[in-house]
Amino acid sequence: MTRLLVLGLLAGLLASVVTFGVARLVGEPALDAAIAMETTDSHTHATDTPDLSDTGGMSRHLQAGPGLFVGLAAVGVALGGILAISFAVARGRILHGSTRATVAWITALGFAAVIVVPMLKFPGNPPAVGNPETIGARTLAYFAFLALSLATLGPAVSAVKGIASRRRKMLIGAGIYAGVMSGAAILLPSFHEVDPAFPRDLLWQFRASTLAVQATLWASTGIAFGWLVERFGQSI
Amino acid sequence: MTVATRPAVSSDLPAIPMRDIAPWAILAALLAVLLVYFVGAEQGAWSVFAGTDVHEFVHDARHLLGFPCH
Ligand SMILES: [Zn+2]
């Protein structure tokens, strides 16, 4: 079990290297463009140095280089650890396929529940868009929605455990999950803070890049973990 | 017949007993919550440390991973 967890953490770290490349390539241009908008904006009503308005005095090189990598690596390692535990629980208990198939199922289900569904309700915003006064409410709502999404997976999976037909199993499981999450999405507040003047294509480009970054992180963590377990994890 | 049979990769493996997983599960969960908190929320909605250095350092990662910010 120790080895499985170590392989998971390692997979997450390896994945964050790949993700760093994608984030630099796809994400940073959108981020920089948004920051540029923000600084031109602050020209009009601020007297302080505009270049530092969003960085608290920290250089963009530090944020877009080491800062970006450390942040991605931290989340990658966290993801790898949880993936290893989920794999240990699911293998031979919930999922009975090969190592790769088991990892693929967990990664796909996790990505949908942890990333895609919360993103539909609370899409990420580039700098210059959010209202600082609502950051508390936004963060709370986001993590509450995320926690509920994860918490619904367990009961949804165990509710369909006894059903023989694979097709019915998936339909009913997905139905339970979708029902709970739709209800929560309606009950939780939404935040519409994007300034109408903010370029729509830049907003779209930014949000697509957050999906690309997360998809890369999850897919490469899953692939690396599956490979590592098949290669080094056979005795566990 | 000296070659040891390699254990099958997949379904033949017995499930790992839950009591063996539990302590590691707690450790991994704590680690994940801590790491995701610092990347996703520290010095935004809540602050453990004073100032904005943690927020600013992981700022690009926070935005590009889709966490709420600003
Ligand atoms: Zn921000």
mmCIF file of C-alpha atoms and ligand atoms in Angstrom:
data_model
loop_
_atom_site.group_PDB
_atom_site.id
_atom_site.type_symbol
_atom_site.label_atom_id
_atom_site.label_comp_id
_atom_site.label_asym_id
_atom_site.label_seq_id
_atom_site.Cartn_x
_atom_site.Cartn_y
_atom_site.Cartn_z
ATOM 1 C CA MET A 1 0.000 0.000 0.000
ATOM 2 C CA THR A 2 2.878 2.351 0.780
ATOM 3 C CA ARG A 3 4.316 1.695 -2.628
ATOM 4 C CA LEU A 4 0.999 2.296 -4.347
ATOM 5 C CA LEU A 5 0.688 5.686 -2.653
ATOM 6 C CA VAL A 6 4.268 6.634 -3.547
ATOM 7 C CA LEU A 7 3.602 5.678 -7.179
ATOM 8 C CA GLY A 8 0.509 7.880 -7.119
ATOM 9 C CA LEU A 9 2.376 10.896 -5.760
ATOM 10 C CA LEU A 10 5.123 10.330 -8.311
ATOM 11 C CA ALA A 11 2.588 10.069 -11.151
ATOM 12 C CA GLY A 12 1.078 13.389 -10.079
ATOM 13 C CA LEU A 13 4.491 15.033 -10.032
ATOM 14 C CA LEU A 14 5.365 13.705 -13.498
ATOM 15 C CA ALA A 15 1.994 14.857 -14.808
ATOM 16 C CA SER A 16 2.535 18.371 -13.507
ATOM 17 C CA VAL A 17 5.663 18.685 -15.666
ATOM 18 C CA VAL A 18 3.572 17.955 -18.773
ATOM 19 C CA THR A 19 0.794 20.211 -17.519
ATOM 20 C CA PHE A 20 3.249 23.037 -16.934
ATOM 21 C CA GLY A 21 4.105 22.899 -20.644
ATOM 22 C CA VAL A 22 0.448 23.065 -21.662
ATOM 23 C CA ALA A 23 -0.275 25.833 -19.152
ATOM 24 C CA ARG A 24 2.603 27.905 -20.511
ATOM 25 C CA LEU A 25 1.570 27.320 -24.093
ATOM 26 C CA VAL A 26 -2.197 27.621 -23.847
ATOM 27 C CA GLY A 27 -2.940 29.349 -20.570
ATOM 28 C CA GLU A 28 -0.343 32.056 -20.108
ATOM 29 C CA PRO A 29 -1.173 33.990 -23.308
ATOM 30 C CA ALA A 30 -4.780 34.372 -22.167
ATOM 31 C CA LEU A 31 -3.717 35.241 -18.637
ATOM 32 C CA ASP A 32 -1.264 37.864 -19.870
ATOM 33 C CA ALA A 33 -3.842 39.379 -22.194
ATOM 34 C CA ALA A 34 -6.312 39.691 -19.314
ATOM 35 C CA ILE A 35 -3.690 41.244 -17.035
ATOM 36 C CA ALA A 36 -2.820 43.692 -19.806
ATOM 37 C CA MET A 37 -6.485 44.709 -19.953
ATOM 38 C CA GLU A 38 -6.560 45.121 -16.208
ATOM 39 C CA THR A 39 -3.490 47.347 -16.161
ATOM 40 C CA THR A 40 -4.720 49.584 -18.975
ATOM 41 C CA ASP A 41 -7.939 49.829 -17.027
ATOM 42 C CA SER A 42 -6.176 50.945 -13.865
ATOM 43 C CA HIS A 43 -4.360 53.669 -15.810
ATOM 44 C CA THR A 44 -7.525 55.640 -15.826
ATOM 45 C CA HIS A 45 -8.173 55.718 -12.123
ATOM 46 C CA ALA A 46 -5.034 54.682 -10.310
ATOM 47 C CA THR A 47 -1.832 56.535 -9.722
ATOM 48 C CA ASP A 48 0.313 53.625 -8.553
ATOM 49 C CA THR A 49 2.520 51.644 -10.926
ATOM 50 C CA PRO A 50 0.088 49.868 -13.236
ATOM 51 C CA ASP A 51 2.372 46.913 -13.966
ATOM 52 C CA LEU A 52 2.070 45.653 -10.424
ATOM 53 C CA SER A 53 -1.645 46.123 -9.922
ATOM 54 C CA ASP A 54 -2.389 42.410 -9.995
ATOM 55 C CA THR A 55 0.827 40.955 -8.697
ATOM 56 C CA GLY A 56 1.180 42.463 -5.249
ATOM 57 C CA GLY A 57 4.680 43.483 -6.276
ATOM 58 C CA MET A 58 5.677 39.993 -7.398
ATOM 59 C CA SER A 59 7.298 39.734 -10.811
ATOM 60 C CA ARG A 60 5.305 38.100 -13.590
ATOM 61 C CA HIS A 61 8.323 35.898 -14.312
ATOM 62 C CA LEU A 62 8.133 34.439 -10.827
ATOM 63 C CA GLN A 63 4.375 33.914 -11.093
ATOM 64 C CA ALA A 64 4.397 32.406 -14.564
ATOM 65 C CA GLY A 65 7.490 30.248 -13.960
ATOM 66 C CA PRO A 66 8.306 28.788 -10.543
ATOM 67 C CA GLY A 67 4.986 29.871 -9.047
ATOM 68 C CA LEU A 68 2.973 28.204 -11.781
ATOM 69 C CA PHE A 69 5.025 25.030 -11.568
ATOM 70 C CA VAL A 70 4.860 24.754 -7.768
ATOM 71 C CA GLY A 71 1.107 25.349 -7.821
ATOM 72 C CA LEU A 72 0.505 22.739 -10.517
ATOM 73 C CA ALA A 73 2.861 20.256 -8.849
ATOM 74 C CA ALA A 74 1.077 20.654 -5.490
ATOM 75 C CA VAL A 75 -2.298 19.924 -7.067
ATOM 76 C CA GLY A 76 -0.797 17.126 -9.191
ATOM 77 C CA VAL A 77 0.703 15.412 -6.132
ATOM 78 C CA ALA A 78 -2.606 15.780 -4.270
ATOM 79 C CA LEU A 79 -4.437 14.250 -7.227
ATOM 80 C CA GLY A 80 -1.945 11.381 -7.528
ATOM 81 C CA GLY A 81 -2.355 10.503 -3.853
ATOM 82 C CA ILE A 82 -6.143 10.436 -4.066
ATOM 83 C CA LEU A 83 -5.979 8.444 -7.284
ATOM 84 C CA ALA A 84 -3.778 5.822 -5.581
ATOM 85 C CA ILE A 85 -6.221 5.492 -2.662
ATOM 86 C CA SER A 86 -9.243 5.318 -4.968
ATOM 87 C CA PHE A 87 -7.472 2.662 -7.009
ATOM 88 C CA ALA A 88 -6.690 0.611 -3.899
ATOM 89 C CA VAL A 89 -10.316 0.789 -2.793
ATOM 90 C CA ALA A 90 -11.858 0.105 -6.190
ATOM 91 C CA ARG A 91 -9.641 -2.666 -7.505
ATOM 92 C CA GLY A 92 -11.190 -6.064 -6.993
ATOM 93 C CA ARG A 93 -14.006 -4.494 -5.003
ATOM 94 C CA ILE A 94 -15.904 -2.140 -7.312
ATOM 95 C CA LEU A 95 -14.000 -2.512 -10.574
ATOM 96 C CA HIS A 96 -12.743 -5.869 -11.790
ATOM 97 C CA GLY A 97 -10.950 -5.059 -15.017
ATOM 98 C CA SER A 98 -7.270 -4.656 -15.779
ATOM 99 C CA THR A 99 -5.097 -2.141 -13.974
ATOM 100 C CA ARG A 100 -5.310 0.276 -16.889
ATOM 101 C CA ALA A 101 -9.069 -0.046 -17.234
ATOM 102 C CA THR A 102 -9.527 0.497 -13.490
ATOM 103 C CA VAL A 103 -7.331 3.606 -13.498
ATOM 104 C CA ALA A 104 -9.064 4.909 -16.617
ATOM 105 C CA TRP A 105 -12.512 4.538 -15.046
ATOM 106 C CA ILE A 106 -11.523 6.263 -11.825
ATOM 107 C CA THR A 107 -9.766 9.094 -13.648
ATOM 108 C CA ALA A 108 -12.653 9.697 -16.038
ATOM 109 C CA LEU A 109 -15.275 9.622 -13.284
ATOM 110 C CA GLY A 110 -13.166 11.840 -11.039
ATOM 111 C CA PHE A 111 -12.497 14.339 -13.807
ATOM 112 C CA ALA A 112 -16.201 14.618 -14.564
ATOM 113 C CA ALA A 113 -17.196 15.035 -10.912
ATOM 114 C CA VAL A 114 -14.317 17.199 -9.684
ATOM 115 C CA ILE A 115 -13.601 19.354 -12.736
ATOM 116 C CA VAL A 116 -16.257 19.339 -15.453
ATOM 117 C CA VAL A 117 -19.399 19.582 -13.329
ATOM 118 C CA PRO A 118 -18.117 22.346 -10.979
ATOM 119 C CA MET A 119 -16.789 24.187 -14.032
ATOM 120 C CA LEU A 120 -20.256 24.256 -15.590
ATOM 121 C CA LYS A 121 -21.685 25.979 -12.527
ATOM 122 C CA PHE A 122 -18.672 28.090 -11.544
ATOM 123 C CA PRO A 123 -16.418 28.642 -14.570
ATOM 124 C CA GLY A 124 -13.019 30.133 -13.766
ATOM 125 C CA ASN A 125 -12.350 33.791 -14.434
ATOM 126 C CA PRO A 126 -9.204 35.478 -15.664
ATOM 127 C CA PRO A 127 -7.661 38.292 -13.626
ATOM 128 C CA ALA A 128 -9.526 41.594 -13.928
ATOM 129 C CA VAL A 129 -12.908 39.906 -14.000
ATOM 130 C CA GLY A 130 -13.940 38.866 -10.490
ATOM 131 C CA ASN A 131 -15.360 41.134 -7.837
ATOM 132 C CA PRO A 132 -12.986 41.075 -4.821
ATOM 133 C CA GLU A 133 -15.890 41.575 -2.454
ATOM 134 C CA THR A 134 -17.500 38.265 -3.376
ATOM 135 C CA ILE A 135 -14.348 36.116 -3.237
ATOM 136 C CA GLY A 136 -15.444 34.632 0.102
ATOM 137 C CA ALA A 137 -18.901 33.668 -1.112
ATOM 138 C CA ARG A 138 -17.573 32.434 -4.452
ATOM 139 C CA THR A 139 -14.885 30.265 -2.884
ATOM 140 C CA LEU A 140 -17.299 28.798 -0.341
ATOM 141 C CA ALA A 141 -19.950 28.022 -2.954
ATOM 142 C CA TYR A 142 -17.363 26.491 -5.275
ATOM 143 C CA PHE A 143 -15.872 24.156 -2.668
ATOM 144 C CA ALA A 144 -19.310 23.248 -1.283
ATOM 145 C CA PHE A 145 -20.455 22.279 -4.771
ATOM 146 C CA LEU A 146 -17.242 20.311 -5.315
ATOM 147 C CA ALA A 147 -17.606 18.490 -1.988
ATOM 148 C CA LEU A 148 -21.231 17.618 -2.737
ATOM 149 C CA SER A 149 -20.253 16.315 -6.159
ATOM 150 C CA LEU A 150 -17.679 13.996 -4.588
ATOM 151 C CA ALA A 151 -20.011 12.977 -1.784
ATOM 152 C CA THR A 152 -22.739 12.041 -4.272
ATOM 153 C CA LEU A 153 -20.437 9.679 -6.189
ATOM 154 C CA GLY A 154 -20.210 7.162 -3.324
ATOM 155 C CA PRO A 155 -23.963 6.632 -2.781
ATOM 156 C CA ALA A 156 -24.592 6.717 -6.551
ATOM 157 C CA VAL A 157 -22.051 3.934 -7.079
ATOM 158 C CA SER A 158 -23.231 1.801 -4.159
ATOM 159 C CA ALA A 159 -26.903 2.257 -5.088
ATOM 160 C CA VAL A 160 -26.339 0.520 -8.412
ATOM 161 C CA LYS A 161 -23.937 -2.124 -7.140
ATOM 162 C CA GLY A 162 -26.445 -4.960 -7.117
ATOM 163 C CA ILE A 163 -27.920 -4.265 -10.550
ATOM 164 C CA ALA A 164 -26.876 -6.918 -13.026
ATOM 165 C CA SER A 165 -27.340 -5.077 -16.308
ATOM 166 C CA ARG A 166 -24.340 -2.892 -17.001
ATOM 167 C CA ARG A 167 -26.431 -0.499 -19.062
ATOM 168 C CA ARG A 168 -29.087 -0.011 -16.406
ATOM 169 C CA LYS A 169 -26.381 0.331 -13.788
ATOM 170 C CA MET A 170 -24.794 3.273 -15.592
ATOM 171 C CA LEU A 171 -28.103 4.926 -16.427
ATOM 172 C CA ILE A 172 -29.450 4.780 -12.878
ATOM 173 C CA GLY A 173 -26.127 5.812 -11.328
ATOM 174 C CA ALA A 174 -25.815 8.767 -13.685
ATOM 175 C CA GLY A 175 -29.457 9.659 -13.043
ATOM 176 C CA ILE A 176 -28.998 9.812 -9.267
ATOM 177 C CA TYR A 177 -25.860 11.903 -9.625
ATOM 178 C CA ALA A 178 -27.374 14.265 -12.186
ATOM 179 C CA GLY A 179 -30.508 14.727 -10.082
ATOM 180 C CA VAL A 180 -28.617 15.695 -6.918
ATOM 181 C CA MET A 181 -26.199 18.002 -8.728
ATOM 182 C CA SER A 182 -28.880 19.744 -10.779
ATOM 183 C CA GLY A 183 -30.763 20.458 -7.564
ATOM 184 C CA ALA A 184 -27.637 21.880 -5.949
ATOM 185 C CA ALA A 185 -26.831 23.955 -9.026
ATOM 186 C CA ILE A 186 -30.277 25.540 -8.853
ATOM 187 C CA LEU A 187 -30.112 26.185 -5.096
ATOM 188 C CA LEU A 188 -26.592 27.614 -4.945
ATOM 189 C CA PRO A 189 -26.074 31.236 -6.006
ATOM 190 C CA SER A 190 -24.521 32.072 -9.356
ATOM 191 C CA PHE A 191 -22.056 34.898 -9.852
ATOM 192 C CA HIS A 192 -22.233 36.985 -12.980
ATOM 193 C CA GLU A 193 -19.361 39.378 -12.596
ATOM 194 C CA VAL A 194 -17.893 39.550 -16.055
ATOM 195 C CA ASP A 195 -17.840 43.130 -17.232
ATOM 196 C CA PRO A 196 -19.775 43.416 -20.517
ATOM 197 C CA ALA A 197 -16.768 45.298 -21.866
ATOM 198 C CA PHE A 198 -14.448 42.339 -21.282
ATOM 199 C CA PRO A 199 -13.709 40.681 -24.670
ATOM 200 C CA ARG A 200 -15.845 37.562 -25.069
ATOM 201 C CA ASP A 201 -13.294 35.695 -27.119
ATOM 202 C CA LEU A 202 -10.610 36.289 -24.504
ATOM 203 C CA LEU A 203 -12.937 35.029 -21.768
ATOM 204 C CA TRP A 204 -13.710 31.952 -23.845
ATOM 205 C CA GLN A 205 -10.031 31.406 -24.618
ATOM 206 C CA PHE A 206 -9.192 31.647 -20.923
ATOM 207 C CA ARG A 207 -11.915 29.219 -19.823
ATOM 208 C CA ALA A 208 -11.036 26.736 -22.547
ATOM 209 C CA SER A 209 -7.430 26.882 -21.352
ATOM 210 C CA THR A 210 -8.448 26.064 -17.760
ATOM 211 C CA LEU A 211 -10.238 22.987 -19.105
ATOM 212 C CA ALA A 212 -7.191 22.064 -21.185
ATOM 213 C CA VAL A 213 -4.879 22.460 -18.188
ATOM 214 C CA GLN A 214 -7.060 20.302 -15.950
ATOM 215 C CA ALA A 215 -7.648 17.689 -18.654
ATOM 216 C CA THR A 216 -3.901 17.433 -19.212
ATOM 217 C CA LEU A 217 -3.215 17.121 -15.500
ATOM 218 C CA TRP A 218 -5.819 14.404 -14.961
ATOM 219 C CA ALA A 219 -5.131 12.428 -18.120
ATOM 220 C CA SER A 220 -1.378 12.407 -17.637
ATOM 221 C CA THR A 221 -1.666 11.544 -13.941
ATOM 222 C CA GLY A 222 -3.888 8.594 -14.880
ATOM 223 C CA ILE A 223 -1.612 7.430 -17.682
ATOM 224 C CA ALA A 224 1.539 7.778 -15.554
ATOM 225 C CA PHE A 225 -0.070 6.007 -12.592
ATOM 226 C CA GLY A 226 -1.380 3.131 -14.723
ATOM 227 C CA TRP A 227 2.034 2.678 -16.261
ATOM 228 C CA LEU A 228 3.891 2.885 -12.948
ATOM 229 C CA VAL A 229 1.567 0.369 -11.276
ATOM 230 C CA GLU A 230 1.880 -2.113 -14.128
ATOM 231 C CA ARG A 231 5.633 -1.678 -14.137
ATOM 232 C CA PHE A 232 6.497 -1.468 -10.435
ATOM 233 C CA GLY A 233 3.384 -2.211 -8.471
ATOM 234 C CA GLN A 234 2.652 -5.864 -9.173
ATOM 235 C CA SER A 235 3.337 -7.164 -5.708
ATOM 236 C CA ILE A 236 0.842 -4.937 -4.010
ATOM 237 C CA MET B 1 10.030 -24.958 -14.152
ATOM 238 C CA THR B 2 12.337 -22.648 -12.302
ATOM 239 C CA VAL B 3 10.790 -19.544 -13.754
ATOM 240 C CA ALA B 4 8.418 -18.062 -11.215
ATOM 241 C CA THR B 5 5.010 -17.270 -12.602
ATOM 242 C CA ARG B 6 4.468 -13.561 -12.675
ATOM 243 C CA PRO B 7 1.374 -12.534 -10.803
ATOM 244 C CA ALA B 8 -1.429 -11.514 -13.099
ATOM 245 C CA VAL B 9 -1.721 -7.779 -13.505
ATOM 246 C CA SER B 10 -5.399 -7.421 -13.001
ATOM 247 C CA SER B 11 -8.552 -8.967 -11.696
ATOM 248 C CA ASP B 12 -6.859 -11.982 -10.187
ATOM 249 C CA LEU B 13 -5.324 -9.805 -7.513
ATOM 250 C CA PRO B 14 -7.235 -9.866 -4.250
ATOM 251 C CA ALA B 15 -8.692 -6.578 -3.064
ATOM 252 C CA ILE B 16 -6.483 -4.754 -0.561
ATOM 253 C CA PRO B 17 -8.155 -5.014 2.875
ATOM 254 C CA MET B 18 -9.818 -1.768 3.924
ATOM 255 C CA ARG B 19 -7.979 -1.696 7.257
ATOM 256 C CA ASP B 20 -4.684 -1.601 5.335
ATOM 257 C CA ILE B 21 -5.903 1.251 3.173
ATOM 258 C CA ALA B 22 -7.512 3.389 5.888
ATOM 259 C CA PRO B 23 -4.444 5.039 7.490
ATOM 260 C CA TRP B 24 -2.986 5.866 4.071
ATOM 261 C CA ALA B 25 -6.326 7.152 2.898
ATOM 262 C CA ILE B 26 -6.432 9.591 5.817
ATOM 263 C CA LEU B 27 -2.864 10.690 5.116
ATOM 264 C CA ALA B 28 -3.523 11.199 1.395
ATOM 265 C CA ALA B 29 -6.753 13.079 2.088
ATOM 266 C CA LEU B 30 -5.070 15.427 4.579
ATOM 267 C CA LEU B 31 -2.216 16.051 2.170
ATOM 268 C CA ALA B 32 -4.622 16.730 -0.693
ATOM 269 C CA VAL B 33 -6.792 19.121 1.315
ATOM 270 C CA LEU B 34 -3.740 21.021 2.531
ATOM 271 C CA LEU B 35 -2.133 21.316 -0.913
ATOM 272 C CA VAL B 36 -5.338 22.207 -2.742
ATOM 273 C CA TYR B 37 -6.187 24.740 -0.053
ATOM 274 C CA PHE B 38 -2.888 26.572 -0.442
ATOM 275 C CA VAL B 39 -3.051 26.614 -4.221
ATOM 276 C CA GLY B 40 -6.782 27.204 -4.482
ATOM 277 C CA ALA B 41 -7.822 29.475 -1.648
ATOM 278 C CA GLU B 42 -5.094 30.727 0.748
ATOM 279 C CA GLN B 43 -5.001 34.519 1.088
ATOM 280 C CA GLY B 44 -8.059 34.777 -1.081
ATOM 281 C CA ALA B 45 -11.207 33.858 0.784
ATOM 282 C CA TRP B 46 -9.301 32.817 3.912
ATOM 283 C CA SER B 47 -5.796 33.374 5.255
ATOM 284 C CA VAL B 48 -3.572 31.179 7.385
ATOM 285 C CA PHE B 49 -0.550 33.388 6.790
ATOM 286 C CA ALA B 50 -0.626 37.163 6.743
ATOM 287 C CA GLY B 51 0.090 39.089 3.561
ATOM 288 C CA THR B 52 -0.460 38.054 -0.033
ATOM 289 C CA ASP B 53 2.789 36.288 -0.922
ATOM 290 C CA VAL B 54 1.334 32.768 -1.080
ATOM 291 C CA HIS B 55 -1.579 34.004 -3.178
ATOM 292 C CA GLU B 56 0.675 35.887 -5.543
ATOM 293 C CA PHE B 57 3.182 33.054 -5.901
ATOM 294 C CA VAL B 58 0.588 30.451 -6.940
ATOM 295 C CA HIS B 59 -1.607 33.050 -8.649
ATOM 296 C CA ASP B 60 -1.189 31.769 -12.228
ATOM 297 C CA ALA B 61 -1.786 28.177 -11.172
ATOM 298 C CA ARG B 62 -4.878 29.221 -9.232
ATOM 299 C CA HIS B 63 -6.380 30.957 -12.250
ATOM 300 C CA LEU B 64 -5.374 28.354 -14.820
ATOM 301 C CA LEU B 65 -6.733 25.493 -12.720
ATOM 302 C CA GLY B 66 -10.066 27.302 -12.631
ATOM 303 C CA PHE B 67 -10.235 28.147 -8.929
ATOM 304 C CA PRO B 68 -12.149 31.275 -7.922
ATOM 305 C CA CYS B 69 -9.774 34.214 -7.563
ATOM 306 C CA HIS B 70 -9.944 37.984 -7.278
HETATM 307 ZN ZN ZN C 1 -6.369 36.339 -9.394
#
